[in-house]
Tab-separated table of C-alpha atoms in Angstrom:
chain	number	residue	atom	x	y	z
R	18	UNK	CA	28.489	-25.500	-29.184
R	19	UNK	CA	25.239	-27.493	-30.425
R	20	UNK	CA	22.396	-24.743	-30.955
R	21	UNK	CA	19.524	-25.302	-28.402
R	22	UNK	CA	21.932	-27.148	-26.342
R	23	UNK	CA	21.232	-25.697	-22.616
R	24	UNK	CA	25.276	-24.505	-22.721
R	25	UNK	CA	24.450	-22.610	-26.156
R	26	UNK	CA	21.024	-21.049	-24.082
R	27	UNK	CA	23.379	-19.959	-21.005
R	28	UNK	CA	26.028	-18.657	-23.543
R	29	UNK	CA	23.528	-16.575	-25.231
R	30	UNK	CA	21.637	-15.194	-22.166
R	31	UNK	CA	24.740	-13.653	-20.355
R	32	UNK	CA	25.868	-12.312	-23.321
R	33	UNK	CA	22.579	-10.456	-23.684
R	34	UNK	CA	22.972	-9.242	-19.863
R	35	UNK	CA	26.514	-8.408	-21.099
R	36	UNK	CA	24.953	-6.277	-24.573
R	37	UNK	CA	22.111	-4.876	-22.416
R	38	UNK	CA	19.349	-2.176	-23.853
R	39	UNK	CA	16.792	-3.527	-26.304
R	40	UNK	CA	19.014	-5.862	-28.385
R	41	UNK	CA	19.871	-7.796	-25.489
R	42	UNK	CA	16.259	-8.332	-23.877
R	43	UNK	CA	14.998	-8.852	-27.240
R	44	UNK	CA	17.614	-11.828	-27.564
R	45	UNK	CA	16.337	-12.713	-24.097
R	46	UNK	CA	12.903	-12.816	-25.367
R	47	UNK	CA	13.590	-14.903	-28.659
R	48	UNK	CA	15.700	-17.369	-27.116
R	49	UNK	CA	13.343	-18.287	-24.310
R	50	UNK	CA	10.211	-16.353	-24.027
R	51	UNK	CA	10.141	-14.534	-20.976
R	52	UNK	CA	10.637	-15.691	-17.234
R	53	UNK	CA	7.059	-16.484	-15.433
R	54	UNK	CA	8.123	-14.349	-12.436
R	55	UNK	CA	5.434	-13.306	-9.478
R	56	UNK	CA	4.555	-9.892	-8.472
R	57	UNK	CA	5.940	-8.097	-5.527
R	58	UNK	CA	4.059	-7.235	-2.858
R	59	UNK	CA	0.744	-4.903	-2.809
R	60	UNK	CA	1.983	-3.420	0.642
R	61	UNK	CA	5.906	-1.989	0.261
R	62	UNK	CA	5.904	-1.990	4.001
R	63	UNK	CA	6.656	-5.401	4.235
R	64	UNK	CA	9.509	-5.780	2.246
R	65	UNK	CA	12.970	-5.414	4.725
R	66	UNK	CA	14.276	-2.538	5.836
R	67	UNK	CA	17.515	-2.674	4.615
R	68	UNK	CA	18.244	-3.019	1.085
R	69	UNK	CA	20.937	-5.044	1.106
R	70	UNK	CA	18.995	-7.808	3.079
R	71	UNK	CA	19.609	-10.385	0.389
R	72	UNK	CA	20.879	-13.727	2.187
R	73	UNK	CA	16.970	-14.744	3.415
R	74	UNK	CA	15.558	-14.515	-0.158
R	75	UNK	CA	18.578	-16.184	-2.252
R	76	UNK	CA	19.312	-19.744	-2.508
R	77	UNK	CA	21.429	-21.624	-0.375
R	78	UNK	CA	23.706	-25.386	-0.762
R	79	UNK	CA	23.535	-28.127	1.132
R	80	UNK	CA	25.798	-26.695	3.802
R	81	UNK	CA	24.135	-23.141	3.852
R	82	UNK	CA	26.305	-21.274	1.742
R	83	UNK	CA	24.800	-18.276	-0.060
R	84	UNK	CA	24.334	-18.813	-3.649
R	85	UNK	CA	24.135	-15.678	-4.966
R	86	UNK	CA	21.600	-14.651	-8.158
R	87	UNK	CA	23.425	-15.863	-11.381
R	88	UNK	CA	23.649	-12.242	-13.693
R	89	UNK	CA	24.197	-9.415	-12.070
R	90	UNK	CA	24.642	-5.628	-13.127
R	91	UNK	CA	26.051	-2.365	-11.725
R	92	UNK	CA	24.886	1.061	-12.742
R	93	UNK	CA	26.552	3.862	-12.221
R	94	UNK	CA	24.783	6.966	-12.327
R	95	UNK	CA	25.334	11.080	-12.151
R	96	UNK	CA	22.577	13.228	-10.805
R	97	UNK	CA	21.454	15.647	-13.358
R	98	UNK	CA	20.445	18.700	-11.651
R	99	UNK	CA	19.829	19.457	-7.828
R	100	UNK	CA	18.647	16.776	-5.263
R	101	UNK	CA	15.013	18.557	-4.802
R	102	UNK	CA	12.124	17.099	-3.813
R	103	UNK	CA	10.660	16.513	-7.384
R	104	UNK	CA	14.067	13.950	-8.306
R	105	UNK	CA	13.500	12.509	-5.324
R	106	UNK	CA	9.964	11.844	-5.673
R	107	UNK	CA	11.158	10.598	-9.117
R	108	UNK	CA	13.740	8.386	-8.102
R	109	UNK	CA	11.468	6.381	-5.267
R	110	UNK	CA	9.200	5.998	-8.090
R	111	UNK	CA	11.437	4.405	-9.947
R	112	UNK	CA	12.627	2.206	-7.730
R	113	UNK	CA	9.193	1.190	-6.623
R	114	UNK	CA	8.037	0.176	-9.988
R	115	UNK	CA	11.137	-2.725	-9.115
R	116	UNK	CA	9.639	-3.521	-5.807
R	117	UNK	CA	6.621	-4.083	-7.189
R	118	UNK	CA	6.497	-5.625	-10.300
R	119	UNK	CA	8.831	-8.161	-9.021
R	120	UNK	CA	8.807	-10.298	-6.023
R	121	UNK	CA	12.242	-9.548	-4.233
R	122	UNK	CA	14.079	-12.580	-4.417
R	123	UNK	CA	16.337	-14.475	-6.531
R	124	UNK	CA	14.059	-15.488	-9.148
R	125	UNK	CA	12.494	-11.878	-9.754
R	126	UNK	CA	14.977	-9.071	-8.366
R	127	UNK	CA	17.337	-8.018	-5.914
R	128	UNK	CA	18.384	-4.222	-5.961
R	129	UNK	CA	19.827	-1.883	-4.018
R	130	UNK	CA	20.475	1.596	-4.063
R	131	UNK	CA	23.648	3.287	-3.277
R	132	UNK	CA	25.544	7.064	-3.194
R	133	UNK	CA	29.189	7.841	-2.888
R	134	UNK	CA	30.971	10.582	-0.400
R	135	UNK	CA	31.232	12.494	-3.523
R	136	UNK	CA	27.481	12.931	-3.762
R	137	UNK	CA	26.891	13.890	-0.618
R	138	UNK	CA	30.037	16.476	-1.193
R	139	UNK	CA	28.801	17.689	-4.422
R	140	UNK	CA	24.952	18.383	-3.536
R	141	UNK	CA	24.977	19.385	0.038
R	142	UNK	CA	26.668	21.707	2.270
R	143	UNK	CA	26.324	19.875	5.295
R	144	UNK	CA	28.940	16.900	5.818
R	145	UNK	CA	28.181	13.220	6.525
R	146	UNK	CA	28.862	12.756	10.276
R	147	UNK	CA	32.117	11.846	11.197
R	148	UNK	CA	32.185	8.917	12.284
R	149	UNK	CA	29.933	7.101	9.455
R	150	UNK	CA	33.169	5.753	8.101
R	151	UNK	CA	32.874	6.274	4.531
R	152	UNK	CA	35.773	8.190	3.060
R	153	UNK	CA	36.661	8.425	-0.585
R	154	UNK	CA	38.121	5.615	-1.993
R	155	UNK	CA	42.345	5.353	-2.382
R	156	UNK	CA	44.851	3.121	-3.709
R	157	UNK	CA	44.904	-0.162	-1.394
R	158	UNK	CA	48.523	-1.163	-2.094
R	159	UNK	CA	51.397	0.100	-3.330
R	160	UNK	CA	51.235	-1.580	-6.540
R	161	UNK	CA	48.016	-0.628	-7.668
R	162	UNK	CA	46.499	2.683	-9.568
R	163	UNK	CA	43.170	2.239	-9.628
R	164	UNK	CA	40.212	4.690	-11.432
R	165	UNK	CA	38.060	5.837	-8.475
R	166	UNK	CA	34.621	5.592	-9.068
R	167	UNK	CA	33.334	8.933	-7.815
R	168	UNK	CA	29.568	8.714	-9.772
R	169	UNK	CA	26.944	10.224	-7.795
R	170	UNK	CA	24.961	6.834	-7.146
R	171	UNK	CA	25.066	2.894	-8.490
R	172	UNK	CA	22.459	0.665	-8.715
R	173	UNK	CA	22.969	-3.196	-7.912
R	174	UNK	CA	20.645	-5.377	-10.204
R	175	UNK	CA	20.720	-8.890	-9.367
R	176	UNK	CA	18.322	-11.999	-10.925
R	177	UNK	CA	18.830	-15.532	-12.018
R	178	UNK	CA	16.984	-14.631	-15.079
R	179	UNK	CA	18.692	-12.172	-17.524
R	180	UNK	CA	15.562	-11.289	-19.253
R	181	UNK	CA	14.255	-10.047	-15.594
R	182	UNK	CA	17.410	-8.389	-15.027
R	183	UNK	CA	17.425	-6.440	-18.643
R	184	UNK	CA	13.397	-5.695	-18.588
R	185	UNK	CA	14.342	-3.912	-14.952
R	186	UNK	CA	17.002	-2.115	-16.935
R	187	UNK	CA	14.798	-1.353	-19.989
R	188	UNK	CA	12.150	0.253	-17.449
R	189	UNK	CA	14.782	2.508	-15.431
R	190	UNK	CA	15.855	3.864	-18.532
R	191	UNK	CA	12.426	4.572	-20.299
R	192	UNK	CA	12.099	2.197	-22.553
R	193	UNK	CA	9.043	0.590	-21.369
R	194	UNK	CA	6.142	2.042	-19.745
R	195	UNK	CA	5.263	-1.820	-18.193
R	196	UNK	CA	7.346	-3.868	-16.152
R	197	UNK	CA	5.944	-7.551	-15.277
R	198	UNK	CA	2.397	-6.621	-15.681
R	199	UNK	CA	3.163	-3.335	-13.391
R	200	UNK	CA	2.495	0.564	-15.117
R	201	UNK	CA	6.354	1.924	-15.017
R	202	UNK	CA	5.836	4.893	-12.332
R	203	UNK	CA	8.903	6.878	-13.707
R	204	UNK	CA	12.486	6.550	-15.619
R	205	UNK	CA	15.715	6.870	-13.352
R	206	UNK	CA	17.082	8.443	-15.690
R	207	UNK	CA	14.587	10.828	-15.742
R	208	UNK	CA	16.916	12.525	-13.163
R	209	UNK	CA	20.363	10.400	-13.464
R	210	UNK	CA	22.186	10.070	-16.138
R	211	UNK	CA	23.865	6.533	-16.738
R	212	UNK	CA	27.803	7.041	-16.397
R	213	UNK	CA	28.885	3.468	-16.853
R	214	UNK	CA	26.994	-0.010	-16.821
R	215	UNK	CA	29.005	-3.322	-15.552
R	216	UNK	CA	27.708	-6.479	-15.623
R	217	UNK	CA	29.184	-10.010	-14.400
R	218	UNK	CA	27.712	-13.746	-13.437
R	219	UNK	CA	28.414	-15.981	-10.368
R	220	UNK	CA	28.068	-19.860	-10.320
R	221	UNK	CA	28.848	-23.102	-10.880
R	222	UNK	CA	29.276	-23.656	-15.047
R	223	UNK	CA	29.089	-20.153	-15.746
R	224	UNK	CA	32.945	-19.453	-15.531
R	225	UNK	CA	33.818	-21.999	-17.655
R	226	UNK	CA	31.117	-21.770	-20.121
R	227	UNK	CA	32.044	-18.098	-21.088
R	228	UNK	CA	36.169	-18.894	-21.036
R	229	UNK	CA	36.732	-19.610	-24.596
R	230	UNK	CA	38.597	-16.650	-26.268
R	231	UNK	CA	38.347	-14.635	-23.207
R	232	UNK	CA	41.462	-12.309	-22.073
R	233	UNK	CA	42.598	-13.569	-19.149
R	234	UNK	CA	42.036	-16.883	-19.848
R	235	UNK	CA	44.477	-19.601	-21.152
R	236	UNK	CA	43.178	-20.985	-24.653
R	237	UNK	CA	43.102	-24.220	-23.087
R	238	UNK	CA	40.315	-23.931	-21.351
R	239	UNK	CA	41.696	-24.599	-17.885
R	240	UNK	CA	38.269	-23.666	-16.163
R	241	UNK	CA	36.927	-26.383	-13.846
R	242	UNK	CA	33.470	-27.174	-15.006
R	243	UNK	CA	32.431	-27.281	-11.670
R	244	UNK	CA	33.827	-23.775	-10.314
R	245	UNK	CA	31.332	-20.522	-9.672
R	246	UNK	CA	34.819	-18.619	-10.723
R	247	UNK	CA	37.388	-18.328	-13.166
R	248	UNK	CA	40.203	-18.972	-10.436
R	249	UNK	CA	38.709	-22.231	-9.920
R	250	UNK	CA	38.015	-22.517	-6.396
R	251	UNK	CA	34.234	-21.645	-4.346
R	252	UNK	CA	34.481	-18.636	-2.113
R	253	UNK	CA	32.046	-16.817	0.627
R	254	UNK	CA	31.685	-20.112	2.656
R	255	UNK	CA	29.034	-18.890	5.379
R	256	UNK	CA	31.143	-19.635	8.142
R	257	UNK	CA	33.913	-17.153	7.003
R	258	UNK	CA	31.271	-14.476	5.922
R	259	UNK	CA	29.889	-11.551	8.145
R	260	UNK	CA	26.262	-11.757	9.074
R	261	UNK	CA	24.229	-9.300	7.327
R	262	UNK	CA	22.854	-7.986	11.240
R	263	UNK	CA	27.085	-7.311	11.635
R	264	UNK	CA	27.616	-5.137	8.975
R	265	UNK	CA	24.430	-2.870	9.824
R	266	UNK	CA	24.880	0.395	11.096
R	267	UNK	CA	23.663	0.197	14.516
R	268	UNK	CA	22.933	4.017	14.801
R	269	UNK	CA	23.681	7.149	13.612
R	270	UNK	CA	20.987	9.077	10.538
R	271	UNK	CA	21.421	6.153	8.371
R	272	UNK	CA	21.005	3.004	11.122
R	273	UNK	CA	19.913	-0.119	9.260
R	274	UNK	CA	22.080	0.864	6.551
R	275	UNK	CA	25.565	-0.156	5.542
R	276	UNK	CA	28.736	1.198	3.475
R	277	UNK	CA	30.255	-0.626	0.532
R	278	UNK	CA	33.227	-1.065	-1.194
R	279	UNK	CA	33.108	-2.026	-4.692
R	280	UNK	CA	36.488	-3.310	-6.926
R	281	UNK	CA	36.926	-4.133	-10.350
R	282	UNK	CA	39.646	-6.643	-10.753
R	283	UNK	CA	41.305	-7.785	-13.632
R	284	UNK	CA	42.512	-11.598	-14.075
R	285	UNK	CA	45.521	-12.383	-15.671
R	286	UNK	CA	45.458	-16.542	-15.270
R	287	UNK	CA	47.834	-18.110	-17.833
R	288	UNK	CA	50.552	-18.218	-15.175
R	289	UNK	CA	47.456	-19.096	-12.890
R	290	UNK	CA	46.912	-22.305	-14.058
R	291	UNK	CA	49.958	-23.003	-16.849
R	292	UNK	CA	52.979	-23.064	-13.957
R	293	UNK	CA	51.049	-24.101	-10.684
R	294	UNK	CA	49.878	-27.130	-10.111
R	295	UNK	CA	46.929	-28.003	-8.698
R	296	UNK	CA	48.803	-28.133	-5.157
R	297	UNK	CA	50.178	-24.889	-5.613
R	298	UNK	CA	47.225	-23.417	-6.735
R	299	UNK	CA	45.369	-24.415	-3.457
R	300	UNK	CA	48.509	-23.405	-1.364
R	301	UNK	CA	48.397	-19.826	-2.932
R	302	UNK	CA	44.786	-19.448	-2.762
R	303	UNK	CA	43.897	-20.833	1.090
R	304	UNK	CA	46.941	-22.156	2.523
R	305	UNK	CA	50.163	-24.442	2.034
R	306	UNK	CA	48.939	-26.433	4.898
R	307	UNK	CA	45.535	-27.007	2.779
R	308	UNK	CA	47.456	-28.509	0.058
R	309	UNK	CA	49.909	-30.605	2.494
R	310	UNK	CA	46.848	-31.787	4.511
R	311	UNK	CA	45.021	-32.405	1.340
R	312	UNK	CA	42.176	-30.573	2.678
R	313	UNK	CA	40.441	-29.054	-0.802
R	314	UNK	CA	38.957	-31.677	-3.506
R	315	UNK	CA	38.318	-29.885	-6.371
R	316	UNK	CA	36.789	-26.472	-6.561
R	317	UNK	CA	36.153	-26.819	-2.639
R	318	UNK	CA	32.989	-28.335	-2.327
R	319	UNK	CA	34.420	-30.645	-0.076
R	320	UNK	CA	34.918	-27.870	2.448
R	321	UNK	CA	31.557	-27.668	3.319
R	322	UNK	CA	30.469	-24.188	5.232
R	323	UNK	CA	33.981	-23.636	6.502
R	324	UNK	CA	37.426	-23.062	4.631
R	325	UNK	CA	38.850	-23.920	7.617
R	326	UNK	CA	41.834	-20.911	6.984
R	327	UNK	CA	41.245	-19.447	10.709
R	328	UNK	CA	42.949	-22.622	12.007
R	329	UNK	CA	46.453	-21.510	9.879
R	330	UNK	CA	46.686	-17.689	10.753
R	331	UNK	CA	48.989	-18.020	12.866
R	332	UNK	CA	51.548	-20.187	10.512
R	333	UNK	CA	52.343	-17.482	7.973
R	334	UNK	CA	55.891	-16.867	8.676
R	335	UNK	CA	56.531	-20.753	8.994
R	336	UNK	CA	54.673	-21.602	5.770
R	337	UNK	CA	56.632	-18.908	4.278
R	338	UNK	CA	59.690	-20.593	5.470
R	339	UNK	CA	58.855	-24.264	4.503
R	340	UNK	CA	56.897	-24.075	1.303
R	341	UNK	CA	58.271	-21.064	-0.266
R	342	UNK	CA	54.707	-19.567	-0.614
R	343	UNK	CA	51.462	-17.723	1.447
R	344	UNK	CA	47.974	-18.173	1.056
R	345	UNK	CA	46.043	-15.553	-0.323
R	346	UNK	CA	43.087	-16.529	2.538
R	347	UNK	CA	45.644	-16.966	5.024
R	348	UNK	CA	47.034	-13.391	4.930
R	349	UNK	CA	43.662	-12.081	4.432
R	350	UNK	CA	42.006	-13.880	7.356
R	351	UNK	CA	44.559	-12.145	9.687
R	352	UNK	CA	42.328	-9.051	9.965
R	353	UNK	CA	39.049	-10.423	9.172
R	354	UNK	CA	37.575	-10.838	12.668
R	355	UNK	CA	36.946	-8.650	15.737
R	356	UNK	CA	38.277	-8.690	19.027
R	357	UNK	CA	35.094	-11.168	19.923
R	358	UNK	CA	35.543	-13.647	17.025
R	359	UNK	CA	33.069	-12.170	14.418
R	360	UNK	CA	34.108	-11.623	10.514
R	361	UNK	CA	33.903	-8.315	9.690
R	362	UNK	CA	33.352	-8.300	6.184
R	363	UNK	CA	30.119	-9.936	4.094
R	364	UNK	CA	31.861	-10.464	0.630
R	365	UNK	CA	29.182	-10.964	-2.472
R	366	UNK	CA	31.526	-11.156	-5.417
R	367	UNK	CA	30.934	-12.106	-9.072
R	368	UNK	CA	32.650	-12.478	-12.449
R	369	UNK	CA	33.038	-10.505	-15.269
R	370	UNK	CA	33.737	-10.752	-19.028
R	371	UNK	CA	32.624	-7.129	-19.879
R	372	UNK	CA	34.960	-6.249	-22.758
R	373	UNK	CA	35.711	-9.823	-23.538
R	374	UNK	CA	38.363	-9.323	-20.536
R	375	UNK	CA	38.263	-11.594	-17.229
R	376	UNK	CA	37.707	-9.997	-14.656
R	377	UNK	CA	35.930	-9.557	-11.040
R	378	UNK	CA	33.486	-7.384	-8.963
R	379	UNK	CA	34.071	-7.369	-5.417
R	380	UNK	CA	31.444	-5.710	-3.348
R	381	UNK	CA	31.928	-5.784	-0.143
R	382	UNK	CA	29.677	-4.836	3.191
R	383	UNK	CA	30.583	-3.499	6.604
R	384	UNK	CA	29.888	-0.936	9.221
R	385	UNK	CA	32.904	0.933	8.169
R	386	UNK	CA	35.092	0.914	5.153
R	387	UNK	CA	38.008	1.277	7.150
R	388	UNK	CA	37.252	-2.355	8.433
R	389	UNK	CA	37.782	-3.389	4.368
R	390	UNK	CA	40.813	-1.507	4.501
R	391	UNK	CA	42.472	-3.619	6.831
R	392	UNK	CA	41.483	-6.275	5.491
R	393	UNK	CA	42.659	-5.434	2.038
R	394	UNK	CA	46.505	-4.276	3.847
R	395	UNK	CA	46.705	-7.967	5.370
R	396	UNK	CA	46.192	-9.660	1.990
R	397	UNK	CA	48.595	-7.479	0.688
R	398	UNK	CA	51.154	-9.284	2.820
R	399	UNK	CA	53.746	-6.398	2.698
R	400	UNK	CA	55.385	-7.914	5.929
R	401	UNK	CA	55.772	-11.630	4.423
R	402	UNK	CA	59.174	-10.793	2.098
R	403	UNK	CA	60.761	-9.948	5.357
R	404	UNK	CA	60.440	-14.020	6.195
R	405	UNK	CA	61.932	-15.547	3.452
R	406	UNK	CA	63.648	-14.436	-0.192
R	407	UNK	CA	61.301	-16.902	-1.562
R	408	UNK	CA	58.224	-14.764	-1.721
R	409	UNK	CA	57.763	-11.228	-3.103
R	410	UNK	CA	55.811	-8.503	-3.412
R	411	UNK	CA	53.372	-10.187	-5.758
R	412	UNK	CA	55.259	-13.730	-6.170
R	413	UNK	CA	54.366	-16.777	-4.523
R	414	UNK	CA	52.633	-14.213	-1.819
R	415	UNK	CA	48.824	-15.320	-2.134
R	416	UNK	CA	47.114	-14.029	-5.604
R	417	UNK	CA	48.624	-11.014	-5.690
R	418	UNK	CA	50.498	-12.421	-9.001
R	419	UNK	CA	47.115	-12.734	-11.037
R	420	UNK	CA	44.955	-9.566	-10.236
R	421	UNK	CA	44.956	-5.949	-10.990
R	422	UNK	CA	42.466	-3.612	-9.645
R	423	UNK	CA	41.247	-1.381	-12.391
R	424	UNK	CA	38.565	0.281	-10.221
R	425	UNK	CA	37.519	1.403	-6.650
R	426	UNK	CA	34.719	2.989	-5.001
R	427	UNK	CA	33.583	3.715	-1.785
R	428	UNK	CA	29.344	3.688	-1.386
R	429	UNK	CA	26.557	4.079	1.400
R	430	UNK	CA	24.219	2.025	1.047
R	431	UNK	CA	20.979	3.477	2.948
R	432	UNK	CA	17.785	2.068	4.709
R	433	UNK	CA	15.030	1.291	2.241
R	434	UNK	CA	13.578	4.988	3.614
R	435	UNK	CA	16.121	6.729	2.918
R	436	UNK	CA	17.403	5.121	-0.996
R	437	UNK	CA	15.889	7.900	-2.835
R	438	UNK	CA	18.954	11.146	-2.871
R	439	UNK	CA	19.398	11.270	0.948
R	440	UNK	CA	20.783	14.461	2.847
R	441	UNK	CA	23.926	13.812	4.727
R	442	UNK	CA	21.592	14.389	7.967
R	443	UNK	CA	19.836	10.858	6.829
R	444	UNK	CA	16.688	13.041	5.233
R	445	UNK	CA	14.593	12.187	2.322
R	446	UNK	CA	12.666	15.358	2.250
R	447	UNK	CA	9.335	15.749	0.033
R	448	UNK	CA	8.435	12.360	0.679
């Protein structure tokens, strides 16, 4: 790769989001200076509600998709101490410094703040209500053994500039005492100590760029140029994505909220792309009727704002039948709307090549994790074997083949009010 080459500069920036601390915003820094990125607002009170109000201040295609902010990172964080009013006061003034020294949008920074039931479990005597749906997390299948991610709290850092996304970093962690321009009000880890730190990248080039040598990954380079993820295909078309208004709890101490699932996903692609074809790779990963129709050109652009998979739901069992194969879409699609024709679930995954292994974050937002759960139990396809001997557990049944979930955890994601170590009554108190 020719050094200055704008492939060499992407290489080198994720990889920095990737190292992190001061080595990797200091490679930021060298290799292109520092991002020219505005201010966020003087008045806090007019940024939204709910933090994870992204979709109105991201960038969007042609047909309205969401394009979501290029480098992303996940912190993971364990309170150390009590909850009092003094780490509260801390943590809000941590996360204000973010709000404003950096205009809330894809070009600055999008962040939001999030606990797990174990917090709440650990720290408080009172319970979360009832029905808040927001258990701990559990295995999803019954071929999977997942790590549960049981941290007190994780942060969600998201920029299309690494060096924005690694000063952010820098400041929660008390390395700098200025942010943008902006006096750093306090460290969060002043009261949090970091547990584990993932970081990933979503979008067209990026995948491919960052595939050489990668585990996971055939040596070939199999990668489509064009594709936002390793598989090879686009995903979160807005038509088949939840509105962010749908996933918001409508009531209850934390209304304007929502709850969050987050899995880490391993990729295992040589079979992926070294004994499919390009047909069967579309069959497994939307439909067999997609590839048959000839429906999906390329990565999908084709497809516009609409995979079109609700129109094959109902064909599982005589896919299975005919073509030997289900779609991993297909299944999943079965319990992805409501009784009123709404999608349930507002998907906002990325990529990964922390520990030089391919691999993916899936975040996912709803009312209720249960509603995930379902979800997750119709992609599984459990019930397609029974159709034909053709497809298996995990062969020729969707994706199921290719993926292994190494992680899963089960978050709250609060109002903007409430972000900084919240009761279980929906409290911040000393603020």
């Amino acid at each position: 790769m020719e050094r200055g080459s704008s492939a060499y500069r992407r290489d080198v920036l994720r990889a920095a989001v990737a190292v992190g601390g001061a080595a990797g915003l200091s490679a930021c820094l060298d290799l292109g200076g520092g991002s020219s990125v505005p201010t966020g607002p003087e008045d806090l009170s007019t940024l939204p509600g709910r933090q994870h109000a992204w979709n109105d201040r991201v960038r969007h295609d042609e047909h309205g998709n969401t394009m979501l902010p290029e480098h992303q990172t996940l912190l993971y964080l364990d309170l150390d101490g009590a909850p009092d009013a003094d780490a509260r006061g801390t943590v809000e003034a941590a996360l204000r410094t973010l709000d404003r020294a950096y205009a809330r949008d894809h070009e600055g920074l999008l962040h939001s703040m999030a606990y797990s039931p174990a917090y709440f479990g650990r720290h408080y005597e009172a319970s979360l209500p009832a029905d808040l749906g927001l258990p701990e997390p559990r295995p999803l299948s019954p071929f999977e053994e997942p790590e549960f991610d049981t941290q007190d709290a994780m942060l969600h850092l998201a920029s299309d500039n690494p060096d924005v996304l690694l000063a952010a970093e820098a400041a929660l962690t008390g390395e700098r005492s200025t942010l943008n321009g902006v006096d750093v009000g306090a460290a969060l880890t002043d009261v949090f100590a970091v547990a584990d730190r993932r970081t990933g990248f979503v979008g067209s080039g990026l995948p491919a760029s960052k595939q050489e040598g990668l585990e996971g990954v055939p040596t070939d380079g199999p990668v489509p140029e064009a594709s936002p993820l390793f598989m090879g295909f686009k995903a979160g078309f807005a038509a088949n994505q939840a509105t962010e208004e749908y996933v918001t709890l409508d009531s209850g101490p934390f209304a304007g909220g929502t709850t969050k699932h987050v899995a880490n996903i391993r990729q295992r692609l040589a079979d992926w792309y070294g004994e499919q074809s390009f047909d069967e790779r579309v069959m497994e990963m939307f439909s067999p009727a997609h590839a048959e129709q000839g429906l999906v050109e390329g990565v999908g652009e084709n497809l516009g704002a609409d995979s079109g998979i609700d129109e094959f739901v109902d064909d599982i069992e005589a896919h299975a039948r005919e073509f030997g194969r289900v779609g991993h879409a297909q299944k999943a699609a079965r319990a992805n709307r409501d009784a009123d024709g709404n999608v349930r679930l507002l998907r906002r995954h990325f990529e990964s090549a922390d520990d030089n292994v391919a691999s993916l974050h899936f975040p996912s937002l709803q009312r209720d994790v249960a509603e995930f759960e379902a979800v997750r139990e119709a992609m599984n396809g459990s019930d397609v074997p029974a159709m034909t001997p053709a497809v298996r557990q995990r062969v020729n049944n969707g994706i199921l083949e290719y993926i292994f979930v190494k992680h899963r955890g089960n978050w709250l994601v609060p109002p903007r009010s409430l972000r900084a170590l919240p009761t279980p009554t929906g409290e911040a108190p000393g603020l």
